[in-house]
Amino acid sequence: MHAQSTETSPEAQRQLHKFGGSSLASPACYRRVVDVLTAHAGRQDLIVVSAAGKTTNQLIAYLAQLNKDGRLAHETLQTLRGFQQDLIENLIDGEDKQRLVDALYADIATIATLGEGSLTDADKARIQGFGEVWSARLLASLLSQHQQPAVMLDSRLCLRAERAAQPEVDRGASWPLLNNQLSQYAHTQVVITGFMAQNQAGETVLLGRNGSDYSATILGALAGVSRVTIWSDVAGVYSADPRHVDNACLLPLIRLDEAAELARLAAPVLHSRTLQPVAQSATDLTLRCTHAPDSGSTRIERVLASGRGAKIITALDDVCLLQFDVARGLDFQAFKQELSRTLTQLKLQPLAVDYRDDQHRIQLAFSAEVIDTVMAQIQDAGLSAELRLREGFSMVAAVGAGVVNNPVHCHGFYQQLKAHPVEFMSESASGLSLVAILRQMQTQALVARMHDALFQAQRRIGLVLVGKGNIGTRWLSLFAEQKTALEKRHGKGVSLISVVDSRNQWLDFAGIDPSRVLDGFDDKSEPYFDDEWLTRLLNHPYDDVIVLDVTASASLAYLYPRLAEHGFHLISANKEAGAAPAEQYHAIQQAFAKTGRHWLYNATVGAGLPINYAVQDLQESGDQILALSGIFSGTLSWLFLQFSGEVPFSVLLEQAWQQGLTEPDPREDLSGADVVRKLVILAREAGMALEPEQVKVESLVPEALQALSLDGFLDNASQMDEVLHERLMKAQRDRSVLRYVARLDGQGKAQVSLETLPIEHPLAHLLPCDNVFAIESQWYRENPLVIRGPGAGRDVTAGAIQSDLNRLIGRLH
């Protein structure tokens, strides 16, 4: 595997985090946001905020009360001042507290002064925008108080837009203004007000419904950030509303076009305007939960290939129909075209459309929330048809690329609706949704039944084998033998879809016969560069994809976080990641945890022995591991059991290499590097902080052989024979044996070395290739827990991969 090394600009490293009003509704909420930013934001990241809690609603109420009841308006404003001051008092210390209180009182005075006159639309917009100003000012001060330097930026200084029903930010005018502002804060977090822009007259322009989310993605796109994360009270997009469907699943990844379709159908978690800047830039969009930041997330991915069917069932309980009846004497087809042009010009996207050519009737479905605005715009267009508003409807939809071409999902959708009062059904022109409009009803039970009917069908799992050497070859034959039983056991379809070596990839989403891989690979595979093999997998049509890494590649281990981000699960026999520096190791663990993907790696230690699982079980059951020791290398176990002095050590090494008992380069075993990796992996599983460089290592490789090629090393391996023969003779004179032993004690002292042990020692009497793991813990202090068995060889390691595969598939629901 070849790692790609490129330098990235500071902008590409910068991210943007957006927090809504519910994330800022109390002092505790603000502190939680600071904790989230401490853990997940960099020093140069941007932060966009909404007004805290119900602040904007109260400002709107204040404006409405001004012309009706001045006393009530005054009380509302004072209540608002009290709420904001309480936030300041509970969160800020020192001189900053008084500075923020003074600024708040000045703003309240400004609002009151404006309220005494005749308010223009610009005045009303300015008043409604104060909530974002207060949030940004407070959060910037709070972050600085927690040693995270931050400044507030008023979005009106850098976003330009003209007043409209749905204002659009002028990118050309805004880009230089924003970048001029950001250039002043290269290493400081910038807290920006959401929801607002400014027009050419210098007036405040509100960006409308979901305006803060929209301003977050437009600011992210203009600033060239690598990712926008919208933090809210939900972790992302689910297969159905998790409040009503118990088995709804969080979707780690959804396609951009699916997200846009979900937004078009008025799903509350997304809005189409929020997605527009994402579609027009290289910025990623992620949805996460402020209350549980590590509970998973949804990433919106920019993929537009064919899909396999529905992913989400969504519903809306308050829907209205606009009914157009065209006179019989008019050209109905011409009216359809005229209506389509009008909707496009007005940027109106109905939830569903029903054409009834025989009746000269068209029905457009819209949410009740927007129906008044929509109806007014259409009436102004002066269409030549009788227009009627019909209220009292609900909507249920199945969303996912390819759903209209999936016979199982189409049948299940229609079957679940048979007993319900359906007004009409439609398929979106994009093929991304099936929509049913029903006479108004509570849709929760229907959604739950439909979710079960569509998503309980057999799941399809794709496997990607990376590495087709000794272990990969043996696993292919094992998988070919057990594929049918595996599918029957779990009720899931399992297909090998790709085989990758260090230069070429065979990819076939229809499935690859594992028994024909070795013979067909050269003809079917194509070369790839860097991580191109991974990007080719992104358009897969499977429910889950599992990557099997049976290489020893360090560069592939660096790709592990990206595997998780792309929604892939991982089974690894590669020790590089588990024994990587702590920062890299924890980043990998966090990447899989955050995306809800699984990483299993029992095969990295002890081949097929369940040592990793034993350590995990002890930890999770409340025990505390105090020490680890034993013979961790099946290769060195075999060599020193065979090494009696009759056959030179180098000859035994050649035999082990030929039989596939060693690493591809035997020096990985002889240097102790392989044992060190295993000791580090086990220590981390046991909750101990151990770095590879902290382990004292005795290498059996002479210095003169370390830099040679593999062939050069094997040709000169006899240089080891004399030294090892002398050590063996000395051990035999002392009635002892040679064993390569790993030890880690309770004080964190770790070493791996060739030890001389008495013949009665427990580690002296082993079978060839045996590993022995002795675990001392609170519960097993006097009598250590010992796990012993074959720890090397292609058969047992391939079996460990297959065991992890069986375990992982059982976890996928």
Short mmCIF file of N, CA and C in Angstrom, two decimals, residues 723-797:
data_model
loop_
_atom_site.label_atom_id
_atom_site.label_comp_id
_atom_site.label_asym_id
_atom_site.label_seq_id
_atom_site.Cartn_x
_atom_site.Cartn_y
_atom_site.Cartn_z
N VAL A 723 26.55 -17.46 17.34
CA VAL A 723 26.15 -16.85 18.61
C VAL A 723 25.02 -17.63 19.26
N LEU A 724 24.01 -17.99 18.48
CA LEU A 724 22.86 -18.71 19.05
C LEU A 724 23.25 -20.12 19.48
N HIS A 725 24.19 -20.74 18.73
CA HIS A 725 24.65 -22.08 19.12
C HIS A 725 25.35 -22.04 20.47
N GLU A 726 26.18 -21.01 20.70
CA GLU A 726 26.88 -20.88 21.99
C GLU A 726 25.87 -20.69 23.13
N ARG A 727 24.82 -19.87 22.90
CA ARG A 727 23.83 -19.65 23.95
C ARG A 727 23.05 -20.93 24.24
N LEU A 728 22.80 -21.71 23.19
CA LEU A 728 22.08 -22.98 23.38
C LEU A 728 22.91 -23.95 24.20
N MET A 729 24.21 -24.07 23.86
CA MET A 729 25.07 -25.00 24.57
C MET A 729 25.17 -24.64 26.06
N LYS A 730 25.28 -23.33 26.34
CA LYS A 730 25.35 -22.89 27.74
C LYS A 730 24.04 -23.22 28.47
N ALA A 731 22.90 -23.01 27.82
CA ALA A 731 21.62 -23.33 28.44
C ALA A 731 21.52 -24.83 28.72
N GLN A 732 21.94 -25.65 27.76
CA GLN A 732 21.84 -27.10 27.94
C GLN A 732 22.73 -27.58 29.08
N ARG A 733 23.92 -26.95 29.23
CA ARG A 733 24.80 -27.33 30.34
C ARG A 733 24.14 -27.02 31.68
N ASP A 734 23.29 -25.98 31.71
CA ASP A 734 22.59 -25.59 32.95
C ASP A 734 21.22 -26.26 33.07
N ARG A 735 20.95 -27.30 32.25
CA ARG A 735 19.66 -27.98 32.23
C ARG A 735 18.53 -26.97 32.02
N SER A 736 18.72 -26.10 31.00
CA SER A 736 17.75 -25.05 30.70
C SER A 736 17.47 -25.03 29.20
N VAL A 737 16.49 -24.20 28.84
CA VAL A 737 16.10 -24.05 27.43
C VAL A 737 16.05 -22.55 27.10
N LEU A 738 16.07 -22.25 25.78
CA LEU A 738 15.95 -20.88 25.30
C LEU A 738 14.50 -20.61 24.90
N ARG A 739 13.96 -19.51 25.38
CA ARG A 739 12.60 -19.10 25.00
C ARG A 739 12.58 -17.56 24.85
N TYR A 740 11.89 -17.10 23.83
CA TYR A 740 11.77 -15.65 23.61
C TYR A 740 10.51 -15.18 24.32
N VAL A 741 10.67 -14.38 25.40
CA VAL A 741 9.60 -14.10 26.35
C VAL A 741 9.29 -12.60 26.37
N ALA A 742 8.00 -12.29 26.49
CA ALA A 742 7.53 -10.92 26.66
C ALA A 742 7.02 -10.75 28.08
N ARG A 743 7.35 -9.60 28.69
CA ARG A 743 6.89 -9.35 30.06
C ARG A 743 6.48 -7.88 30.21
N LEU A 744 5.38 -7.65 30.91
CA LEU A 744 4.93 -6.31 31.29
C LEU A 744 4.43 -6.39 32.72
N ASP A 745 5.05 -5.60 33.63
CA ASP A 745 4.64 -5.67 35.03
C ASP A 745 3.72 -4.51 35.39
N GLY A 746 3.27 -4.50 36.63
CA GLY A 746 2.30 -3.51 37.09
C GLY A 746 2.85 -2.10 37.12
N GLN A 747 4.17 -1.92 37.11
CA GLN A 747 4.77 -0.59 37.10
C GLN A 747 5.00 -0.06 35.68
N GLY A 748 4.55 -0.82 34.68
CA GLY A 748 4.70 -0.38 33.31
C GLY A 748 6.04 -0.74 32.70
N LYS A 749 6.87 -1.52 33.39
CA LYS A 749 8.16 -1.94 32.85
C LYS A 749 7.94 -3.09 31.88
N ALA A 750 8.41 -2.93 30.65
CA ALA A 750 8.15 -3.92 29.60
C ALA A 750 9.44 -4.32 28.91
N GLN A 751 9.55 -5.61 28.62
CA GLN A 751 10.71 -6.06 27.86
C GLN A 751 10.37 -7.33 27.10
N VAL A 752 11.07 -7.53 25.98
CA VAL A 752 10.98 -8.79 25.23
C VAL A 752 12.42 -9.21 24.97
N SER A 753 12.72 -10.47 25.26
CA SER A 753 14.11 -10.91 25.16
C SER A 753 14.18 -12.43 25.12
N LEU A 754 15.35 -12.92 24.72
CA LEU A 754 15.61 -14.36 24.72
C LEU A 754 16.09 -14.73 26.12
N GLU A 755 15.30 -15.56 26.81
CA GLU A 755 15.61 -15.91 28.18
C GLU A 755 16.04 -17.36 28.28
N THR A 756 16.84 -17.63 29.30
CA THR A 756 17.23 -19.00 29.62
C THR A 756 16.37 -19.46 30.80
N LEU A 757 15.53 -20.49 30.56
CA LEU A 757 14.59 -20.93 31.56
C LEU A 757 14.88 -22.38 31.95
N PRO A 758 14.73 -22.73 33.24
CA PRO A 758 14.92 -24.12 33.67
C PRO A 758 13.94 -25.05 32.94
N ILE A 759 14.34 -26.29 32.73
CA ILE A 759 13.50 -27.21 31.96
C ILE A 759 12.18 -27.50 32.66
N GLU A 760 12.10 -27.26 33.96
CA GLU A 760 10.82 -27.48 34.66
C GLU A 760 9.92 -26.24 34.61
N HIS A 761 10.37 -25.16 34.03
CA HIS A 761 9.55 -23.94 33.93
C HIS A 761 8.34 -24.18 33.03
N PRO A 762 7.16 -23.60 33.34
CA PRO A 762 5.96 -23.83 32.50
C PRO A 762 6.16 -23.47 31.03
N LEU A 763 7.01 -22.49 30.75
CA LEU A 763 7.22 -22.10 29.36
C LEU A 763 8.21 -22.99 28.63
N ALA A 764 8.80 -23.95 29.34
CA ALA A 764 9.77 -24.84 28.70
C ALA A 764 9.08 -25.96 27.92
N HIS A 765 7.88 -26.35 28.34
CA HIS A 765 7.22 -27.50 27.75
C HIS A 765 6.05 -27.05 26.88
N LEU A 766 6.31 -26.85 25.60
CA LEU A 766 5.32 -26.38 24.65
C LEU A 766 5.30 -27.29 23.44
N LEU A 767 4.26 -27.16 22.66
CA LEU A 767 4.23 -27.78 21.34
C LEU A 767 4.72 -26.77 20.33
N PRO A 768 5.25 -27.20 19.19
CA PRO A 768 5.72 -26.26 18.18
C PRO A 768 4.63 -25.26 17.79
N CYS A 769 5.02 -23.99 17.67
CA CYS A 769 4.14 -22.86 17.31
C CYS A 769 3.25 -22.38 18.45
N ASP A 770 3.34 -23.02 19.63
CA ASP A 770 2.47 -22.60 20.72
C ASP A 770 2.77 -21.18 21.18
N ASN A 771 1.70 -20.44 21.46
CA ASN A 771 1.77 -19.19 22.22
C ASN A 771 1.26 -19.49 23.62
N VAL A 772 1.81 -18.76 24.59
CA VAL A 772 1.31 -18.83 25.96
C VAL A 772 1.14 -17.40 26.46
N PHE A 773 -0.06 -17.09 26.95
CA PHE A 773 -0.35 -15.77 27.51
C PHE A 773 -0.77 -15.96 28.96
N ALA A 774 -0.02 -15.37 29.87
CA ALA A 774 -0.34 -15.43 31.30
C ALA A 774 -0.83 -14.06 31.74
N ILE A 775 -2.05 -14.01 32.27
CA ILE A 775 -2.67 -12.75 32.68
C ILE A 775 -2.82 -12.75 34.20
N GLU A 776 -2.14 -11.80 34.85
CA GLU A 776 -2.30 -11.61 36.29
C GLU A 776 -3.24 -10.42 36.52
N SER A 777 -4.24 -10.63 37.34
CA SER A 777 -5.22 -9.57 37.59
C SER A 777 -5.64 -9.62 39.05
N GLN A 778 -6.54 -8.73 39.41
CA GLN A 778 -7.05 -8.73 40.79
C GLN A 778 -7.67 -10.08 41.11
N TRP A 779 -8.37 -10.67 40.14
CA TRP A 779 -9.05 -11.94 40.37
C TRP A 779 -8.14 -13.13 40.13
N TYR A 780 -7.10 -12.95 39.32
CA TYR A 780 -6.20 -14.05 38.97
C TYR A 780 -4.77 -13.70 39.40
N ARG A 781 -4.64 -13.24 40.66
CA ARG A 781 -3.32 -12.80 41.12
C ARG A 781 -2.46 -13.99 41.53
N GLU A 782 -3.00 -14.88 42.32
CA GLU A 782 -2.21 -16.01 42.80
C GLU A 782 -2.05 -17.10 41.74
N ASN A 783 -3.07 -17.25 40.94
CA ASN A 783 -3.06 -18.30 39.91
C ASN A 783 -3.43 -17.66 38.58
N PRO A 784 -2.43 -17.19 37.81
CA PRO A 784 -2.72 -16.42 36.59
C PRO A 784 -3.60 -17.19 35.61
N LEU A 785 -4.40 -16.42 34.87
CA LEU A 785 -5.21 -16.99 33.79
C LEU A 785 -4.28 -17.24 32.61
N VAL A 786 -4.24 -18.48 32.13
CA VAL A 786 -3.31 -18.85 31.05
C VAL A 786 -4.11 -19.29 29.83
N ILE A 787 -3.75 -18.71 28.70
CA ILE A 787 -4.32 -19.12 27.40
C ILE A 787 -3.18 -19.63 26.55
N ARG A 788 -3.34 -20.83 26.03
CA ARG A 788 -2.24 -21.49 25.32
C ARG A 788 -2.77 -22.19 24.09
N GLY A 789 -1.99 -22.15 23.03
CA GLY A 789 -2.36 -22.84 21.80
C GLY A 789 -1.55 -22.33 20.63
N PRO A 790 -1.81 -22.86 19.42
CA PRO A 790 -1.04 -22.44 18.24
C PRO A 790 -1.17 -20.94 18.00
N GLY A 791 -0.04 -20.26 17.80
CA GLY A 791 -0.06 -18.81 17.62
C GLY A 791 0.58 -18.36 16.33
N ALA A 792 0.80 -19.27 15.41
CA ALA A 792 1.38 -18.90 14.12
C ALA A 792 0.90 -19.88 13.06
N GLY A 793 0.94 -19.43 11.81
CA GLY A 793 0.53 -20.29 10.71
C GLY A 793 -0.63 -19.72 9.95
N ARG A 794 -0.64 -19.98 8.66
CA ARG A 794 -1.70 -19.40 7.82
C ARG A 794 -3.08 -19.95 8.17
N ASP A 795 -3.15 -21.22 8.58
CA ASP A 795 -4.46 -21.83 8.87
C ASP A 795 -5.14 -21.16 10.06
N VAL A 796 -4.40 -21.05 11.20
CA VAL A 796 -5.02 -20.51 12.41
C VAL A 796 -5.28 -19.00 12.26
N THR A 797 -4.42 -18.29 11.53
CA THR A 797 -4.65 -16.86 11.35
C THR A 797 -5.83 -16.61 10.43
#
